[in-house]
Coordinates of C-alpha atoms in Angstrom, one line a residue:
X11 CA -9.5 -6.1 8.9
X12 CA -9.7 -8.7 12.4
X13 CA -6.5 -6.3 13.2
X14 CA -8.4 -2.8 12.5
X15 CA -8.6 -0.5 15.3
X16 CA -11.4 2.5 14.8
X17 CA -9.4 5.5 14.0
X18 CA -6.0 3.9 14.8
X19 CA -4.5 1.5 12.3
X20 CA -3.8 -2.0 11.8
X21 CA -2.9 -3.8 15.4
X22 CA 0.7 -5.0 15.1
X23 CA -0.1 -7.7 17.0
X24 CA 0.9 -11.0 15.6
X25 CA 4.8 -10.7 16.0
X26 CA 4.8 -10.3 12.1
X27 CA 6.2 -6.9 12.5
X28 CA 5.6 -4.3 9.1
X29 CA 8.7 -4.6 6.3
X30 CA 10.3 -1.7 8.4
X31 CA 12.0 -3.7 10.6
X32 CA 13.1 -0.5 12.2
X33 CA 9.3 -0.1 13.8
X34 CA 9.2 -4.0 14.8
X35 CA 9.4 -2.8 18.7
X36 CA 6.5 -1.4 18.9
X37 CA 4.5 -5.4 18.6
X38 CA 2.2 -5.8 20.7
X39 CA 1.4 -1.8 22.0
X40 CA 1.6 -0.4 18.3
X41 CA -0.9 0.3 15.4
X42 CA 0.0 0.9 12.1
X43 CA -1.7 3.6 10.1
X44 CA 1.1 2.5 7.6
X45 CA -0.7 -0.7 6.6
X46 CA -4.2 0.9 6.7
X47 CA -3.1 3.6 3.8
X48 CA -1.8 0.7 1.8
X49 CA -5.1 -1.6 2.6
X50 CA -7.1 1.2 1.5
X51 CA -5.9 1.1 -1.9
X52 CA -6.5 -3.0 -2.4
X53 CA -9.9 -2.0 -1.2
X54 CA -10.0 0.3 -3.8
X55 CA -8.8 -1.6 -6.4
X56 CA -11.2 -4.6 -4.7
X57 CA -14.3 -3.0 -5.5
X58 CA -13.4 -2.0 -8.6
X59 CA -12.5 -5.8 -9.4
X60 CA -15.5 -7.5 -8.2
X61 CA -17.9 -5.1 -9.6
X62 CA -17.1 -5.9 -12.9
X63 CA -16.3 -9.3 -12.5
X64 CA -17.8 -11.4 -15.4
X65 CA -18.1 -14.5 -12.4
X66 CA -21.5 -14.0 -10.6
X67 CA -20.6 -16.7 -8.0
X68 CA -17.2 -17.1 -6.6
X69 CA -16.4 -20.3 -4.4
X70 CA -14.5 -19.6 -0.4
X71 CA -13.9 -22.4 1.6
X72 CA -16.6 -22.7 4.4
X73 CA -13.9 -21.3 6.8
X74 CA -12.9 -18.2 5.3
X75 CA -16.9 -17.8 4.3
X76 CA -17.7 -17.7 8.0
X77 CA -14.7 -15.5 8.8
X78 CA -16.0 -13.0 6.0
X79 CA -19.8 -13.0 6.9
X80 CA -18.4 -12.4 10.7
X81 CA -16.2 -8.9 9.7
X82 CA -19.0 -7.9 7.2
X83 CA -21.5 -7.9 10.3
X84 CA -19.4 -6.0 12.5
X85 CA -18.7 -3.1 9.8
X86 CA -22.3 -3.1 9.0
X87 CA -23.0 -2.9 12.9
X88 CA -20.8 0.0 14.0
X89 CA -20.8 2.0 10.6
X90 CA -23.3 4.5 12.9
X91 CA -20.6 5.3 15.0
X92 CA -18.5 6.8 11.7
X93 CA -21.3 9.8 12.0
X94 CA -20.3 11.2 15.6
X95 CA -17.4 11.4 18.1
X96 CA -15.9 8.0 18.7
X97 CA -15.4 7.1 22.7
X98 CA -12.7 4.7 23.7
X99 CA -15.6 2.0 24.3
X100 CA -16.7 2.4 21.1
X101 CA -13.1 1.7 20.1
X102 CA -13.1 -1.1 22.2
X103 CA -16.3 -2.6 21.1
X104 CA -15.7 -2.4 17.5
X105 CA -12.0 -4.2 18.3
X106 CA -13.1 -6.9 20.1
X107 CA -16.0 -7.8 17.4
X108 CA -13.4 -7.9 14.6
X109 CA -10.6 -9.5 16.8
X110 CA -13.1 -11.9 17.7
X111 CA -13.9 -13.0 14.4
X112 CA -9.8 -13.3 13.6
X113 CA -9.3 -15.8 16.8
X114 CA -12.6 -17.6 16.0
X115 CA -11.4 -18.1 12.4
X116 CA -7.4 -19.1 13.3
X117 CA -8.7 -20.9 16.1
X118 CA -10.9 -23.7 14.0
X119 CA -7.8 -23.6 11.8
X120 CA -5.6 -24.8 14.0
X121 CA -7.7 -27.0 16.2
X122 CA -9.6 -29.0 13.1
X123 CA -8.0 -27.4 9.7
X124 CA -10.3 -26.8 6.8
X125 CA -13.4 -28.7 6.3
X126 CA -13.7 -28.7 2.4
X127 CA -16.2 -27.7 2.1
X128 CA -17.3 -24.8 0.2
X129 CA -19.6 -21.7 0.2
X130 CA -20.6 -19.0 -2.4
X131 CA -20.5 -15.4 -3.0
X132 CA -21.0 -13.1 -5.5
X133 CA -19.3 -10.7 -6.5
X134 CA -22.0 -8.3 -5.7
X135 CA -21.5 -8.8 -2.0
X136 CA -17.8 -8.7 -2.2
X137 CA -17.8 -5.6 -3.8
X138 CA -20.2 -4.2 -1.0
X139 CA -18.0 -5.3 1.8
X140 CA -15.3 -3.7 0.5
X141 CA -17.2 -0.6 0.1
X142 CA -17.9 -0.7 3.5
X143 CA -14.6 -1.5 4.9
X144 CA -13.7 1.7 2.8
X145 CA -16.0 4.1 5.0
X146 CA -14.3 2.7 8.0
X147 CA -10.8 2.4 6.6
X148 CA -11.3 6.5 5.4
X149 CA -13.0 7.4 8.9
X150 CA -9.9 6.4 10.1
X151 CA -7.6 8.1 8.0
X152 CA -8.9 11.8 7.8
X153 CA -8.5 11.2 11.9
X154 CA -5.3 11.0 11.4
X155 CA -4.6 14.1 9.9
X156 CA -2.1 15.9 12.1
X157 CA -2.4 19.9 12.7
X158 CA 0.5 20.3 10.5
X159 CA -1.2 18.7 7.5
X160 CA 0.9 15.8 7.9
X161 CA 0.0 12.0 8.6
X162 CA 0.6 9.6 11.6
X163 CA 2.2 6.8 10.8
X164 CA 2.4 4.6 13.8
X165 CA -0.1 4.9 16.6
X166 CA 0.3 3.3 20.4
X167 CA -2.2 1.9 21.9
X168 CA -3.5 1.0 25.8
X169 CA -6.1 -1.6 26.8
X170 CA -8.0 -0.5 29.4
X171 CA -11.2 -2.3 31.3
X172 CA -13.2 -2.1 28.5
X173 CA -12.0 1.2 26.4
X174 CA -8.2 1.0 23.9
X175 CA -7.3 4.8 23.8
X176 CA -4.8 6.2 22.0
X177 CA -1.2 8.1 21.9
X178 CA 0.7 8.7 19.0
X179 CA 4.1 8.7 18.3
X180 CA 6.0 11.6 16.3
X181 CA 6.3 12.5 12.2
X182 CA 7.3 9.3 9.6
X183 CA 8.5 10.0 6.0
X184 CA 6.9 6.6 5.5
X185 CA 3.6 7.8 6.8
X186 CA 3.5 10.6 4.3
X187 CA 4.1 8.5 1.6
X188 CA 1.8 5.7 2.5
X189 CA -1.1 8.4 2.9
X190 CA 0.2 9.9 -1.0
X191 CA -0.4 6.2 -2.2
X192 CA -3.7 5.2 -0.8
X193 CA -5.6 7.1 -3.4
X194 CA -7.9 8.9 -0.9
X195 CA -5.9 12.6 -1.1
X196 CA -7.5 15.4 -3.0
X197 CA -5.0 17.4 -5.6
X198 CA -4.8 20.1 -3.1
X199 CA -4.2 17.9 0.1
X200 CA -1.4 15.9 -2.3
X201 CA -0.1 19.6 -2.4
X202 CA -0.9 20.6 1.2
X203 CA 1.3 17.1 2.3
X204 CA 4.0 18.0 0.5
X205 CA 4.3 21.6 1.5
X206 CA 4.3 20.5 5.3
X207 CA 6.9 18.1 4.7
X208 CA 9.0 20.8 3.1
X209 CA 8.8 22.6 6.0
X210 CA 8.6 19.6 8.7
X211 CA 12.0 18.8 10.9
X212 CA 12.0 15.9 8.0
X213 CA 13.5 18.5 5.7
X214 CA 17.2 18.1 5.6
X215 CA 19.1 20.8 3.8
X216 CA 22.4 19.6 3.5
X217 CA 21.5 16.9 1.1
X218 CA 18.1 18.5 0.0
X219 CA 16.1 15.5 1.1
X220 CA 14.1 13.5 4.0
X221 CA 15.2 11.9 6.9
X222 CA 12.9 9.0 8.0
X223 CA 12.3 10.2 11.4
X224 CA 12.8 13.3 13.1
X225 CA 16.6 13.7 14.2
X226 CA 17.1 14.2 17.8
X227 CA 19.9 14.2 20.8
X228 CA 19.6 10.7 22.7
X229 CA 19.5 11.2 26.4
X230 CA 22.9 10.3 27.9
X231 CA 23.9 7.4 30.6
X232 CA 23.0 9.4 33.5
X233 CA 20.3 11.0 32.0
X234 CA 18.6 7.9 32.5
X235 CA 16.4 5.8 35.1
X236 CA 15.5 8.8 36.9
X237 CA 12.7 9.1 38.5
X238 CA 11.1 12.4 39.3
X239 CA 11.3 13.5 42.9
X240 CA 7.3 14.3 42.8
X241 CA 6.1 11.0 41.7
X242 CA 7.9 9.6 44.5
X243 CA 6.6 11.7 47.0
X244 CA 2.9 11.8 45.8
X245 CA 3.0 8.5 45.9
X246 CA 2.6 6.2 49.1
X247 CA 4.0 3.0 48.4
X248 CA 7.5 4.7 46.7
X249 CA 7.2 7.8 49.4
X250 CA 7.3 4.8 52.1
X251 CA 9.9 3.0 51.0
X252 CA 12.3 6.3 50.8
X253 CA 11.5 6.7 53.9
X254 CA 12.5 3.0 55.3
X255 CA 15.2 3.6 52.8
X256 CA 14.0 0.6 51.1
X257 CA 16.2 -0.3 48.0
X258 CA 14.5 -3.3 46.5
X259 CA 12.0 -1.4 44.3
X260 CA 14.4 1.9 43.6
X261 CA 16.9 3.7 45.7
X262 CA 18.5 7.5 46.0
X263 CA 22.1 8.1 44.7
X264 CA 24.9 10.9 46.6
X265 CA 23.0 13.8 44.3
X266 CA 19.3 13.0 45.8
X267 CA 18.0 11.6 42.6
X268 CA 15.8 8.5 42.6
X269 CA 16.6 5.7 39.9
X270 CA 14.6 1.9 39.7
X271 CA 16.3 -1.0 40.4
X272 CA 18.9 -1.7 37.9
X273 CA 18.6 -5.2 37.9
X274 CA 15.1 -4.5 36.4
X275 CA 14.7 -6.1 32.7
X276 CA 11.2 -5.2 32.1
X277 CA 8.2 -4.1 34.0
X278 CA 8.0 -8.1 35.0
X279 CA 10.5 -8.1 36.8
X280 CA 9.2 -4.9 39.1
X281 CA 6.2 -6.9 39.4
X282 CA 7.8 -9.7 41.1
X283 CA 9.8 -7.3 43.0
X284 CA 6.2 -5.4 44.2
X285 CA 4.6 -8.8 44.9
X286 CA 7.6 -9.8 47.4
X287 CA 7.3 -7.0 49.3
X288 CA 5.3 -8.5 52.4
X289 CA 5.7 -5.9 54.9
X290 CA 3.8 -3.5 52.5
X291 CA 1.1 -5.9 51.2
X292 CA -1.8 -3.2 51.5
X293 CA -0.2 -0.7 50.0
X294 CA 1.1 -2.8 47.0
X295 CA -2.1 -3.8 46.1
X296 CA -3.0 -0.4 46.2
X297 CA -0.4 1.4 44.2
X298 CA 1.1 -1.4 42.4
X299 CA -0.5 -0.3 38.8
X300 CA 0.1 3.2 39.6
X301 CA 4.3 2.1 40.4
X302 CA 4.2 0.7 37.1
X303 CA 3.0 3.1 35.6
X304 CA 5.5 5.4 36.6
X305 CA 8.1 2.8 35.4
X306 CA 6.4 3.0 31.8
X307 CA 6.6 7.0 32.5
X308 CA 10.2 7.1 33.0
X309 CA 11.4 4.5 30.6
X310 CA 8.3 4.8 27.8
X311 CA 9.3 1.7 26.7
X312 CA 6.1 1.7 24.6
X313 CA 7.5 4.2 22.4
X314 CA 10.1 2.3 21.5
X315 CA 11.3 1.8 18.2
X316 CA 13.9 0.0 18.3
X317 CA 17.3 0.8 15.9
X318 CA 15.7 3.7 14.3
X319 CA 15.4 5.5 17.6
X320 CA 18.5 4.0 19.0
X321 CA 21.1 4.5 16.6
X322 CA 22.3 7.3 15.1
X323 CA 23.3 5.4 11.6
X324 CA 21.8 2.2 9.3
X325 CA 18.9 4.1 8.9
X326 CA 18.3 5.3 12.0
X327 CA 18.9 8.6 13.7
X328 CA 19.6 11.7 11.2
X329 CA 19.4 9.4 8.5
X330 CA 18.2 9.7 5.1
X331 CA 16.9 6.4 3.7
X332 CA 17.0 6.4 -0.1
X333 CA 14.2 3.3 -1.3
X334 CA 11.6 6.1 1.0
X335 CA 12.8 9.1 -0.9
X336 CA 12.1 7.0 -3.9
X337 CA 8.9 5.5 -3.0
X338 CA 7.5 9.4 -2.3
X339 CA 8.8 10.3 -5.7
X340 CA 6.8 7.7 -7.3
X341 CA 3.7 8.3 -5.1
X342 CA 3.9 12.2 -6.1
X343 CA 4.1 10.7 -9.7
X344 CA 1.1 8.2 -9.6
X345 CA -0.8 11.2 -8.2
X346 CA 0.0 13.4 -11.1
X347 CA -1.5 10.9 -13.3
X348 CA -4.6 10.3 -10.9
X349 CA -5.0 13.9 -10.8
X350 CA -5.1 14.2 -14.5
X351 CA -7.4 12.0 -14.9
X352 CA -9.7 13.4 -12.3
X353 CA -9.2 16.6 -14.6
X354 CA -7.2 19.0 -12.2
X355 CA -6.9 22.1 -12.7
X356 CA -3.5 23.6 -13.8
X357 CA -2.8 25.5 -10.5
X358 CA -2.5 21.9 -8.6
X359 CA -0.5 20.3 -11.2
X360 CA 1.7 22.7 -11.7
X361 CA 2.8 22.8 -7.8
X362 CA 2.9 19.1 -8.0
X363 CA 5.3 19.0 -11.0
X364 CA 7.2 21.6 -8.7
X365 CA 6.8 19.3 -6.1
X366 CA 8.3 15.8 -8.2
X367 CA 11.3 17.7 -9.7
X368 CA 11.9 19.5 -5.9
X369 CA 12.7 15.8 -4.4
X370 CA 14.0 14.0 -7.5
X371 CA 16.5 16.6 -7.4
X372 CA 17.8 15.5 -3.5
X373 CA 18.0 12.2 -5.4
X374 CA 22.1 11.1 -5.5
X375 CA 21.8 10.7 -9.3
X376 CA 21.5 14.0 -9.6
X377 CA 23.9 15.1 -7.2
X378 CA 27.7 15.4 -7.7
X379 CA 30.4 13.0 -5.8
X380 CA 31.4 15.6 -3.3
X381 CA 27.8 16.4 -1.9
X382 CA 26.4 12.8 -2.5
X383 CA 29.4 10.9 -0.6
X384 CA 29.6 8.3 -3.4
X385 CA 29.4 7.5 -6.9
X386 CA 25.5 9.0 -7.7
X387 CA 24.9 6.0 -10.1
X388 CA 25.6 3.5 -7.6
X389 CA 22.2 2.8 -5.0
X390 CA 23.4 3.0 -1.5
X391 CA 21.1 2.0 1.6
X392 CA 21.4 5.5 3.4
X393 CA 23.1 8.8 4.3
X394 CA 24.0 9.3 7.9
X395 CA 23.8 12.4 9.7
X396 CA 28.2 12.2 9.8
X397 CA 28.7 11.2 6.0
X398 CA 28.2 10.3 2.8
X399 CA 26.0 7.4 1.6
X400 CA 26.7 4.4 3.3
X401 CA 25.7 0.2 2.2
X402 CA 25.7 0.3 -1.3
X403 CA 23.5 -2.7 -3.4
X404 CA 20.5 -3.2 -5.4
X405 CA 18.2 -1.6 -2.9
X406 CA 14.0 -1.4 -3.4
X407 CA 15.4 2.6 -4.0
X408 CA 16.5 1.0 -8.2
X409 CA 12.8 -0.3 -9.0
X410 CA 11.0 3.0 -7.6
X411 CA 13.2 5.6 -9.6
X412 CA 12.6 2.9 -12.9
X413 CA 8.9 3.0 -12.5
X414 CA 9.2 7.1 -12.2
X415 CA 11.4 7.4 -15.0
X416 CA 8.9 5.6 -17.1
X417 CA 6.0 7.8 -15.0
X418 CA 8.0 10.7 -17.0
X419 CA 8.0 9.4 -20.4
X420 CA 4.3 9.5 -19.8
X421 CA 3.6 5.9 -21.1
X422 CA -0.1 5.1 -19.5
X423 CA -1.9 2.0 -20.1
X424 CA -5.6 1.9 -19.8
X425 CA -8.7 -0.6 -21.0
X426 CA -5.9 -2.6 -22.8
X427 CA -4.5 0.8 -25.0
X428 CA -1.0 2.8 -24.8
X429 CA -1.4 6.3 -24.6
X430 CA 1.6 8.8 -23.7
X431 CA 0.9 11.7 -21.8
X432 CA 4.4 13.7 -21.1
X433 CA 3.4 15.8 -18.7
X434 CA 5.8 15.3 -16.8
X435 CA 8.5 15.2 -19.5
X436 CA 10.8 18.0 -20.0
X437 CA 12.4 19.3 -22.9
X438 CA 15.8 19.0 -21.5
X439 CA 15.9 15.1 -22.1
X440 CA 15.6 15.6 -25.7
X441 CA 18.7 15.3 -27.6
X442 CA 20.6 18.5 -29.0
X443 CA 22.7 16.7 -31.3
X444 CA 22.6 13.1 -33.6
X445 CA 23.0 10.2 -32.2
X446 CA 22.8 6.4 -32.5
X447 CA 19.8 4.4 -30.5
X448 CA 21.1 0.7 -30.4
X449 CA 18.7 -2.0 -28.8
X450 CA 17.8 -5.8 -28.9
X451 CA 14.5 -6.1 -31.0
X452 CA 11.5 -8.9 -30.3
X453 CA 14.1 -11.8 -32.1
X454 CA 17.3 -10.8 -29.7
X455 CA 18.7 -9.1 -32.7
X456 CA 20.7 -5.7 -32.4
X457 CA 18.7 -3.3 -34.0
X458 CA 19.9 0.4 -34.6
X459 CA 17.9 3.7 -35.1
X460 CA 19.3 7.1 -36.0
X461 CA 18.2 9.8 -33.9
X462 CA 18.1 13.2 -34.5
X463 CA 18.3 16.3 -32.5
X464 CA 14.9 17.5 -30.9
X465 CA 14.4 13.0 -30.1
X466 CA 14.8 10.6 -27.6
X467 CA 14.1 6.7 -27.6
X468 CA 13.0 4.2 -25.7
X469 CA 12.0 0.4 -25.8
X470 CA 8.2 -0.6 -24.8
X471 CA 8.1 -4.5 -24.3
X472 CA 11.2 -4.7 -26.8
X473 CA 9.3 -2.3 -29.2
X474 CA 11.4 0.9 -29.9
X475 CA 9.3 4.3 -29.0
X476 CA 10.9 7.6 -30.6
X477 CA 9.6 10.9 -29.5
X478 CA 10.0 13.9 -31.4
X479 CA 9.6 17.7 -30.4
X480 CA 6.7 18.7 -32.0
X481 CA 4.3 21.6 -31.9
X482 CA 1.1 19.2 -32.6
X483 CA 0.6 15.3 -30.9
X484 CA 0.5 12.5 -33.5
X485 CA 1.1 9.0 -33.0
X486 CA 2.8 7.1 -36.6
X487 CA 2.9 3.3 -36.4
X488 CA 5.9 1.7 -38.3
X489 CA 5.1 -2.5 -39.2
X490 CA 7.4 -5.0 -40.1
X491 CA 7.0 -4.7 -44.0
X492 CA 7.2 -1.3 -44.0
X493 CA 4.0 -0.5 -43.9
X494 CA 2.7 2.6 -41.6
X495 CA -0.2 3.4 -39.7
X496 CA -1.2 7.2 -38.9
X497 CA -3.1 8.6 -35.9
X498 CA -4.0 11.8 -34.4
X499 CA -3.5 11.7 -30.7
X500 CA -1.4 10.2 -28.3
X501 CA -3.7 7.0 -28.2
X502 CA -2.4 3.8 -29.6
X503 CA -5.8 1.3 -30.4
X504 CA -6.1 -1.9 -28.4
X505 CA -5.6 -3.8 -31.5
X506 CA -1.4 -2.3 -32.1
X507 CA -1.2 -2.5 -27.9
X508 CA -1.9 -6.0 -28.0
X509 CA 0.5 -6.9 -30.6
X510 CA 3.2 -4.8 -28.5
X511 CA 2.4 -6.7 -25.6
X512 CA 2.4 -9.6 -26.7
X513 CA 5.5 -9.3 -28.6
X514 CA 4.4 -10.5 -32.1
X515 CA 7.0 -9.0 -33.8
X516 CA 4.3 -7.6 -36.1
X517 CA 5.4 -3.8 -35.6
X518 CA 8.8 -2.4 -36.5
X519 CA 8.8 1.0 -34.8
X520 CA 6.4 3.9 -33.2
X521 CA 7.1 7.5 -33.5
X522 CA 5.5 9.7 -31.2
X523 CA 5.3 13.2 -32.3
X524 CA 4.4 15.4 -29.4
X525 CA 5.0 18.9 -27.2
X526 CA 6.6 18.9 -24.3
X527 CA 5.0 20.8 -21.1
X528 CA 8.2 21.6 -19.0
X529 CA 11.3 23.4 -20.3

């Protein structure tokens, strides 16, 4: 929160770039709405925590006490300005009071370390700082709304005097799913996301799926370091030195077009090149931020982000990155879930389960060879624009489709009970003939089941869980000696759950009777 920007993002200033090493250019001149969507779901989960948190008084060094009364001021200062139109000084003022408190904190660190001493807080308070934090943090996010009902990802940022104003780069996959897994989207906006990204240059048709960033044609060599004849006449300095035919700063080639020095680095280095220029002192001190300016103009290296907009493979250029496609699967799936609880209506689950089964089916598991480049069991890194999927290895993409295969079984565990809601099962997993479940029970000993047509099994925490097709939901424990337990409902009590968990080996079996919703 030192890092937080008013309707921006997360500063990416600290050379601790965000796990997409792809966006790790843009340190130092780029904000990350990215980290905001996920920092508004901790908060979430934050104020949930520490408002039913059985400790009144919870102990923070003296240090990190200071640091937190410090942001908690600030947030509690400007939260006025989350009722109007925010200026670029208000921006400002409300980034230098947080950054502020971030340098004072890391800079008593470093200089003397931690006292040990301690202070107290109770959970009360924490839970109201978070709370607060959350008006900001959501202020910032519904700002960020494109026209197109899509998200920024990635802001830029410029420092000027005393206002930070804004520019923002173009379209992320990862920003849409980041914003589908902060928890702050409406059933309908979930919906309204997804639809634009359908529909967004993200969309690519050949494999059914999403490309990271927008594919585009990369300017060629001499489309490059050119400057536009205006700015060079319009401005003095630049429009003197043509003149003089001057060559130190920039120079024209045999077609009339003007181009930097090509010795230039960086902006630096046409710094020092401005400061050397003696017989046009005056002038330099008049134009030089305007000269650089243009510089930033015609190279933008602001905007840079380095492979992904450089490369036109490795995740990069027309690429499809599969851990993203997996991560938005599994954020359209925790929705579902959030959404039932919230008790949607039907309309707006039903287009999200349209949604879910549109993008699991880009997914190369269910893709053949031919069309998915590879074998569509293996996880591979990416699919470039030119080919089939390339890098295969245990990418993050295995853990996400795990997590929403088990989001389909409809296995949901609340307040300590198991309860299985398949709404997003669908009759097709079921078997159509016998067959043989084996598995490895609580004691590591092989264990077989017989199923039946109309079934399917699983293991929960080494516990087999059969479901049969059913036209009424009942829940029938199995225990070791045989014995069974009854229930109506999908609900298994806190008492068999913690057994399960904790892996007792006190229950045999469960057989969940139950009706599928999708066909």
């Amino acid at each position: 929160l030192s890092n937080f920007i008013p309707e921006t993002g997360i500063w990416m200033n600290t050379q601790r770039p965000e796990w997409n090493d792809a966006n790790n250019a843009l340190v130092g001149n780029g904000v990350s709405m990215v980290t905001l969507y996920y920092l508004r779901r901790m908060s979430s989960f934050c104020i949930e925590l520490f408002r039913e948190a059985t400790i009144e008084h919870i102990e923070l060094s003296e240090e990190i006490s200071g640091f937190f009364k410090q942001i908690n001021k600030a947030l509690i200062e400007f939260e006025p300005l989350l009722s109007g139109e925010l200026t670029d000084k208000n921006r400002r003022s409300v980034t230098d009071a947080l950054g502020t408190a971030g340098s004072s904190y890391r800079e008593k660190i470093y200089r003397d370390g931690f006292s040990g001493k301690k202070e107290t807080v109770t959970g009360g308070e924490l839970a109201e700082f978070f709370a607060i934090a959350l008006k900001h943090i959501d202020h910032a996010i519904r700002k960020n709304k494109r026209q197109d009902n899509l998200y920024h990802a990635y802001n830029l940022i410029s420092f000027n005097k005393d206002e930070v104003s804004i520019r923002y780069l173009y379209e992320m996959l990862e920003g849409q799913v980041a914003v589908l897994s902060a928890g702050i989207l409406t059933p309908a906006e979930v919906n309204e996301v997804l639809d634009a990204l359908k529909w967004s240059t993200l969309f690519r048709r050949d494999q059914y799926s999403y490309l990271l960033y927008p594919d585009r044609q990369l300017p060629r060599f001499m489309e490059k370091n050119v400057i536009p004849t205006s700015l060079v006449e319009s401005n003095p300095l630049l429009s003197a030195l043509a003149r003089e035919e001057n060559q130190k700063i920039f120079y024209k080639d045999v077609d009339g077009v003007y181009h930097f020095n090509a010795g230039f680095r960086n902006a630096a280095d046409l710094k020092a090149s401005l400061d050397a220029l003696r017989s046009h002192e005056q002038l330099v001190h008049q134009e030089k931020a305007r000269v650089l300016g243009i510089f930033e103009k015609v190279f933008d290296h602001q905007s840079f982000t380095g492979r992904s907009g450089t490369f036109y493979g490795f995740e990069g250029l027309g690429c499809i990155y599969w851990h993203m496609v997996s991560k938005l699967l599994l954020a359209i799936n925790e929705n579902y879930f959030l959404a039932l609880q919230h008790g949607a209506d039907d309309v707006q689950l039903g287009r999200m389960v349209q949604h879910y089964y549109d993008v699991r089916a880009g997914i190369g598991l269910n893709k053949s060879p031919e069309v998915f480049g590879a074998f569509p069991t293996d996880a591979y890194s990416h699919t470039p624009g030119n080919g089939g999927a390339k890098q295969p290895g245990m990418t993050g993409q295995v853990k996400e489709d795990i997590i929403s295969r088990f989001g389909e079984l409809g296995v949901v565990i609340s307040k300590g009970e198991i309860s299985f809601n398949p709404g997003l099962l669908r009759k097709s997993e079921f078997l159509t003939a016998p067959s043989t479940y084996i598995y490895m029970n609580v004691v590591n000993q092989e264990e077989r089941i017989e199923l039946g047509a109309g079934s399917l099994a699983f293991t929960l925490c080494q516990v087999p869980v059969v479901y049969h097709l059913s036209t009424e939901d009942s829940t029938s424990i199995t225990n070791v000696d045989d014995s069974k337990t009854e229930a109506p409902g999908l609900t298994i009590d806190a008492s068999s759950s913690f057994q399960i968990f904790n892996r007792t080996n006190s229950i045999k079996r469960i057989d969940v009777r139950l009706t599928p919703r999708l066909h």
